[in-house]
Amino acid sequence: MKRKLIFKACMAVLIVFTGLSMISCQDDYEPVPVTSDDIPGSYKAKLITTQGNKKTEEITGFEAKKDTINLMIFRLKEL
């Protein structure tokens, strides 16, 4: 008697999880297209520069325009 109850409970949980997994697979998401007009502005990012075995990391600001990225500070000792 107890085994039937446990079996029925497990089957009910399995059916519920199967139903939820089928619902979560529906793909109604439509991505919003990004244009170059959405990008302009001032940003901050981590700039990683490597020269041979030397590696420097710093947070620097940059400005983005429609077709150009302008770094405020770009440090290199020598090329």
XYZ file of N, CA, C and O in Angstrom:
316
model
N 0.825 -1.191 0.000
C 0.000 0.000 0.000
C 0.869 1.254 0.000
O 0.604 2.196 -0.726
N 1.891 1.230 0.871
C 2.766 2.388 0.971
C 3.590 2.562 -0.308
O 3.849 3.687 -0.727
N 3.980 1.457 -0.921
C 4.763 1.528 -2.154
C 3.952 2.139 -3.287
O 4.486 2.899 -4.099
N 2.661 1.805 -3.371
C 1.804 2.383 -4.405
C 1.669 3.884 -4.219
O 1.685 4.634 -5.183
N 1.568 4.318 -2.971
C 1.441 5.745 -2.681
C 2.713 6.485 -3.078
O 2.655 7.547 -3.696
N 3.859 5.910 -2.755
C 5.142 6.523 -3.121
C 5.300 6.536 -4.640
O 5.734 7.532 -5.220
N 4.902 5.448 -5.296
C 4.992 5.383 -6.758
C 4.103 6.438 -7.405
O 4.513 7.129 -8.338
N 2.874 6.593 -6.925
C 1.951 7.592 -7.469
C 2.479 9.007 -7.246
O 2.385 9.876 -8.120
N 3.079 9.248 -6.080
C 3.633 10.574 -5.793
C 4.808 10.864 -6.722
O 4.924 11.976 -7.258
N 5.658 9.892 -6.929
C 6.800 10.083 -7.843
C 6.326 10.309 -9.272
O 6.879 11.154 -9.990
N 5.310 9.584 -9.702
C 4.779 9.774 -11.052
C 4.154 11.160 -11.196
O 4.319 11.815 -12.230
N 3.464 11.633 -10.166
C 2.857 12.963 -10.219
C 3.942 14.033 -10.326
O 3.825 14.980 -11.116
N 5.015 13.896 -9.556
C 6.122 14.845 -9.616
C 6.785 14.788 -10.986
O 7.116 15.833 -11.570
N 6.968 13.616 -11.526
C 7.563 13.461 -12.849
C 6.706 14.122 -13.926
O 7.228 14.803 -14.812
N 5.401 13.950 -13.852
C 4.495 14.561 -14.828
C 4.530 16.079 -14.711
O 4.560 16.794 -15.718
N 4.567 16.597 -13.487
C 4.629 18.046 -13.282
C 5.934 18.603 -13.855
O 5.929 19.619 -14.562
N 7.072 17.976 -13.575
C 8.348 18.441 -14.106
C 8.394 18.357 -15.627
O 8.949 19.234 -16.290
N 7.808 17.314 -16.198
C 7.768 17.189 -17.654
C 6.939 18.317 -18.263
O 7.333 18.928 -19.261
N 5.806 18.614 -17.646
C 4.966 19.715 -18.128
C 5.671 21.050 -18.045
O 5.626 21.855 -18.979
N 6.349 21.297 -16.926
C 7.079 22.557 -16.778
C 8.224 22.670 -17.777
O 8.505 23.751 -18.283
N 8.899 21.573 -18.039
C 10.010 21.625 -18.993
C 9.502 21.880 -20.410
O 10.160 22.561 -21.200
N 8.338 21.373 -20.754
C 7.769 21.637 -22.079
C 7.364 23.105 -22.210
O 7.526 23.711 -23.260
N 6.835 23.682 -21.156
C 6.428 25.086 -21.184
C 7.652 25.987 -21.294
O 7.642 26.988 -22.007
N 8.725 25.644 -20.602
C 9.917 26.493 -20.618
C 10.657 26.430 -21.952
O 11.497 27.276 -22.229
N 10.356 25.470 -22.796
C 11.021 25.364 -24.092
C 10.383 26.237 -25.157
O 10.904 26.328 -26.263
N 9.267 26.864 -24.879
C 8.643 27.742 -25.860
C 9.536 28.948 -26.082
O 9.974 29.597 -25.144
N 9.796 29.251 -27.338
C 10.717 30.328 -27.669
C 9.960 31.470 -28.331
O 9.886 31.555 -29.555
N 9.373 32.344 -27.525
C 8.655 33.501 -28.042
C 9.502 34.762 -27.971
O 9.006 35.858 -28.199
N 10.782 34.635 -27.653
C 11.660 35.781 -27.480
C 12.109 36.314 -28.829
O 12.574 35.564 -29.683
N 11.937 37.615 -29.033
C 12.439 38.263 -30.236
C 13.479 39.293 -29.822
O 13.155 40.248 -29.118
N 14.747 39.115 -30.199
C 15.787 40.055 -29.778
C 15.588 41.441 -30.389
O 15.095 41.580 -31.504
N 15.969 42.443 -29.625
C 15.876 43.819 -30.092
C 17.116 44.118 -30.923
O 18.240 43.939 -30.452
N 16.958 44.549 -32.162
C 18.140 44.829 -32.989
C 18.907 46.044 -32.458
O 18.318 47.036 -32.051
N 20.234 45.940 -32.451
C 21.099 47.021 -31.993
C 21.676 47.713 -33.217
O 22.218 47.066 -34.110
N 21.556 49.016 -33.247
C 22.109 49.779 -34.365
C 23.301 50.587 -33.872
O 23.532 50.720 -32.671
N 24.045 51.149 -34.795
C 25.203 51.950 -34.411
C 24.794 53.269 -33.777
O 25.609 53.955 -33.179
N 23.525 53.653 -33.874
C 23.041 54.870 -33.219
C 22.835 54.672 -31.725
O 22.725 55.638 -30.975
N 22.766 53.411 -31.257
C 22.559 53.113 -29.840
C 23.854 53.143 -29.041
O 23.827 53.167 -27.816
N 24.994 53.131 -29.684
C 26.284 52.958 -29.025
C 26.910 54.238 -28.471
O 27.554 54.188 -27.437
N 26.766 55.410 -29.101
C 27.514 56.595 -28.666
C 27.361 56.907 -27.178
O 26.298 56.760 -26.602
N 28.511 57.339 -26.578
C 28.523 57.700 -25.167
C 29.893 57.502 -24.574
O 30.844 57.096 -25.239
N 30.012 57.799 -23.291
C 31.269 57.614 -22.566
C 31.162 56.373 -21.696
O 30.155 56.157 -21.024
N 32.201 55.564 -21.694
C 32.207 54.306 -20.972
C 33.512 54.155 -20.198
O 34.490 54.846 -20.467
N 33.535 53.233 -19.237
C 34.758 52.841 -18.531
C 34.897 51.331 -18.681
O 33.916 50.602 -18.618
N 36.142 50.895 -18.881
C 36.395 49.468 -19.052
C 37.805 49.144 -18.597
O 38.642 50.025 -18.418
N 38.070 47.865 -18.415
C 39.413 47.414 -18.043
C 40.242 47.265 -19.311
O 39.849 46.561 -20.246
N 41.365 47.960 -19.351
C 42.276 47.897 -20.486
C 43.449 47.008 -20.089
O 44.148 47.287 -19.125
N 43.652 45.936 -20.826
C 44.761 45.006 -20.581
C 45.746 45.166 -21.717
O 45.410 44.982 -22.886
N 46.989 45.529 -21.375
C 48.039 45.733 -22.361
C 49.160 44.744 -22.083
O 49.626 44.637 -20.957
N 49.596 44.016 -23.104
C 50.719 43.088 -22.942
C 51.820 43.476 -23.913
O 51.565 43.806 -25.069
N 53.055 43.445 -23.404
C 54.247 43.664 -24.211
C 55.242 42.582 -23.818
O 55.855 42.651 -22.771
N 55.355 41.580 -24.655
C 56.230 40.467 -24.316
C 55.691 39.743 -23.086
O 54.586 39.226 -23.089
N 56.481 39.723 -22.004
C 56.061 39.078 -20.764
C 55.405 40.044 -19.795
O 54.924 39.640 -18.750
N 55.415 41.331 -20.099
C 54.835 42.332 -19.215
C 53.351 42.512 -19.532
O 52.955 42.590 -20.682
N 52.573 42.585 -18.474
C 51.132 42.745 -18.625
C 50.662 43.825 -17.660
O 50.985 43.783 -16.476
N 49.945 44.807 -18.147
C 49.397 45.850 -17.284
C 47.877 45.877 -17.440
O 47.353 45.679 -18.526
N 47.214 46.107 -16.326
C 45.765 46.212 -16.320
C 45.382 47.507 -15.636
O 45.911 47.832 -14.584
N 44.475 48.253 -16.228
C 43.987 49.465 -15.606
C 42.585 49.764 -16.116
O 42.203 49.338 -17.201
N 41.839 50.477 -15.318
C 40.510 50.901 -15.726
C 40.644 52.257 -16.387
O 41.196 53.192 -15.812
N 40.176 52.358 -17.608
C 40.317 53.585 -18.374
C 38.980 53.963 -19.002
O 38.111 53.116 -19.184
N 38.835 55.227 -19.306
C 37.616 55.698 -19.935
C 37.788 55.789 -21.437
O 38.891 55.979 -21.937
N 36.709 55.612 -22.160
C 36.752 55.799 -23.605
C 35.417 56.339 -24.080
O 34.407 56.247 -23.404
N 35.457 56.937 -25.226
C 34.268 57.544 -25.808
C 33.973 56.850 -27.123
O 34.859 56.640 -27.945
N 32.728 56.459 -27.297
C 32.324 55.782 -28.529
C 31.425 56.695 -29.347
O 30.507 57.311 -28.820
N 31.741 56.779 -30.611
C 30.898 57.506 -31.561
C 30.338 56.490 -32.538
O 30.511 55.286 -32.350
N 29.708 56.937 -33.567
C 29.052 56.024 -34.494
C 30.009 54.985 -35.091
O 29.691 53.812 -35.161
N 31.200 55.421 -35.493
C 32.140 54.495 -36.116
C 33.545 54.585 -35.529
O 34.493 54.073 -36.116
N 33.710 55.233 -34.351
C 35.034 55.445 -33.773
C 35.011 55.214 -32.269
O 34.067 55.604 -31.598
N 36.082 54.599 -31.756
C 36.288 54.485 -30.315
C 37.542 55.270 -29.986
O 38.613 55.017 -30.539
N 37.422 56.254 -29.085
C 38.531 57.122 -28.719
C 38.933 56.829 -27.273
O 38.166 57.080 -26.353
N 40.153 56.290 -27.087
C 40.646 56.013 -25.742
C 41.225 57.286 -25.137
O 42.015 57.992 -25.779
N 40.837 57.603 -23.894
C 41.336 58.799 -23.219
C 42.833 58.635 -22.904
O 43.622 59.511 -23.147
N 43.197 57.470 -22.347
C 44.590 57.197 -21.985
C 44.956 55.822 -22.546
O 44.250 54.854 -22.332
N 46.038 55.757 -23.292
C 46.534 54.494 -23.816
C 48.037 54.475 -23.602
O 48.782 55.092 -24.341
N 48.465 53.806 -22.548
C 49.870 53.842 -22.161
C 50.643 52.665 -22.729
O 50.323 51.518 -22.479
N 51.676 52.987 -23.470
C 52.658 52.014 -23.941
C 54.034 52.611 -23.752
O 54.264 53.770 -24.092
N 54.948 51.844 -23.204
C 56.305 52.381 -23.000
C 57.050 52.454 -24.323
O 57.593 53.468 -24.689
N 57.099 51.356 -25.042
C 57.718 51.358 -26.365
C 57.250 50.117 -27.092
O 56.883 49.111 -26.494
N 57.253 50.194 -28.389
C 56.795 49.065 -29.190
C 57.951 48.221 -29.661
O 58.981 48.646 -29.996
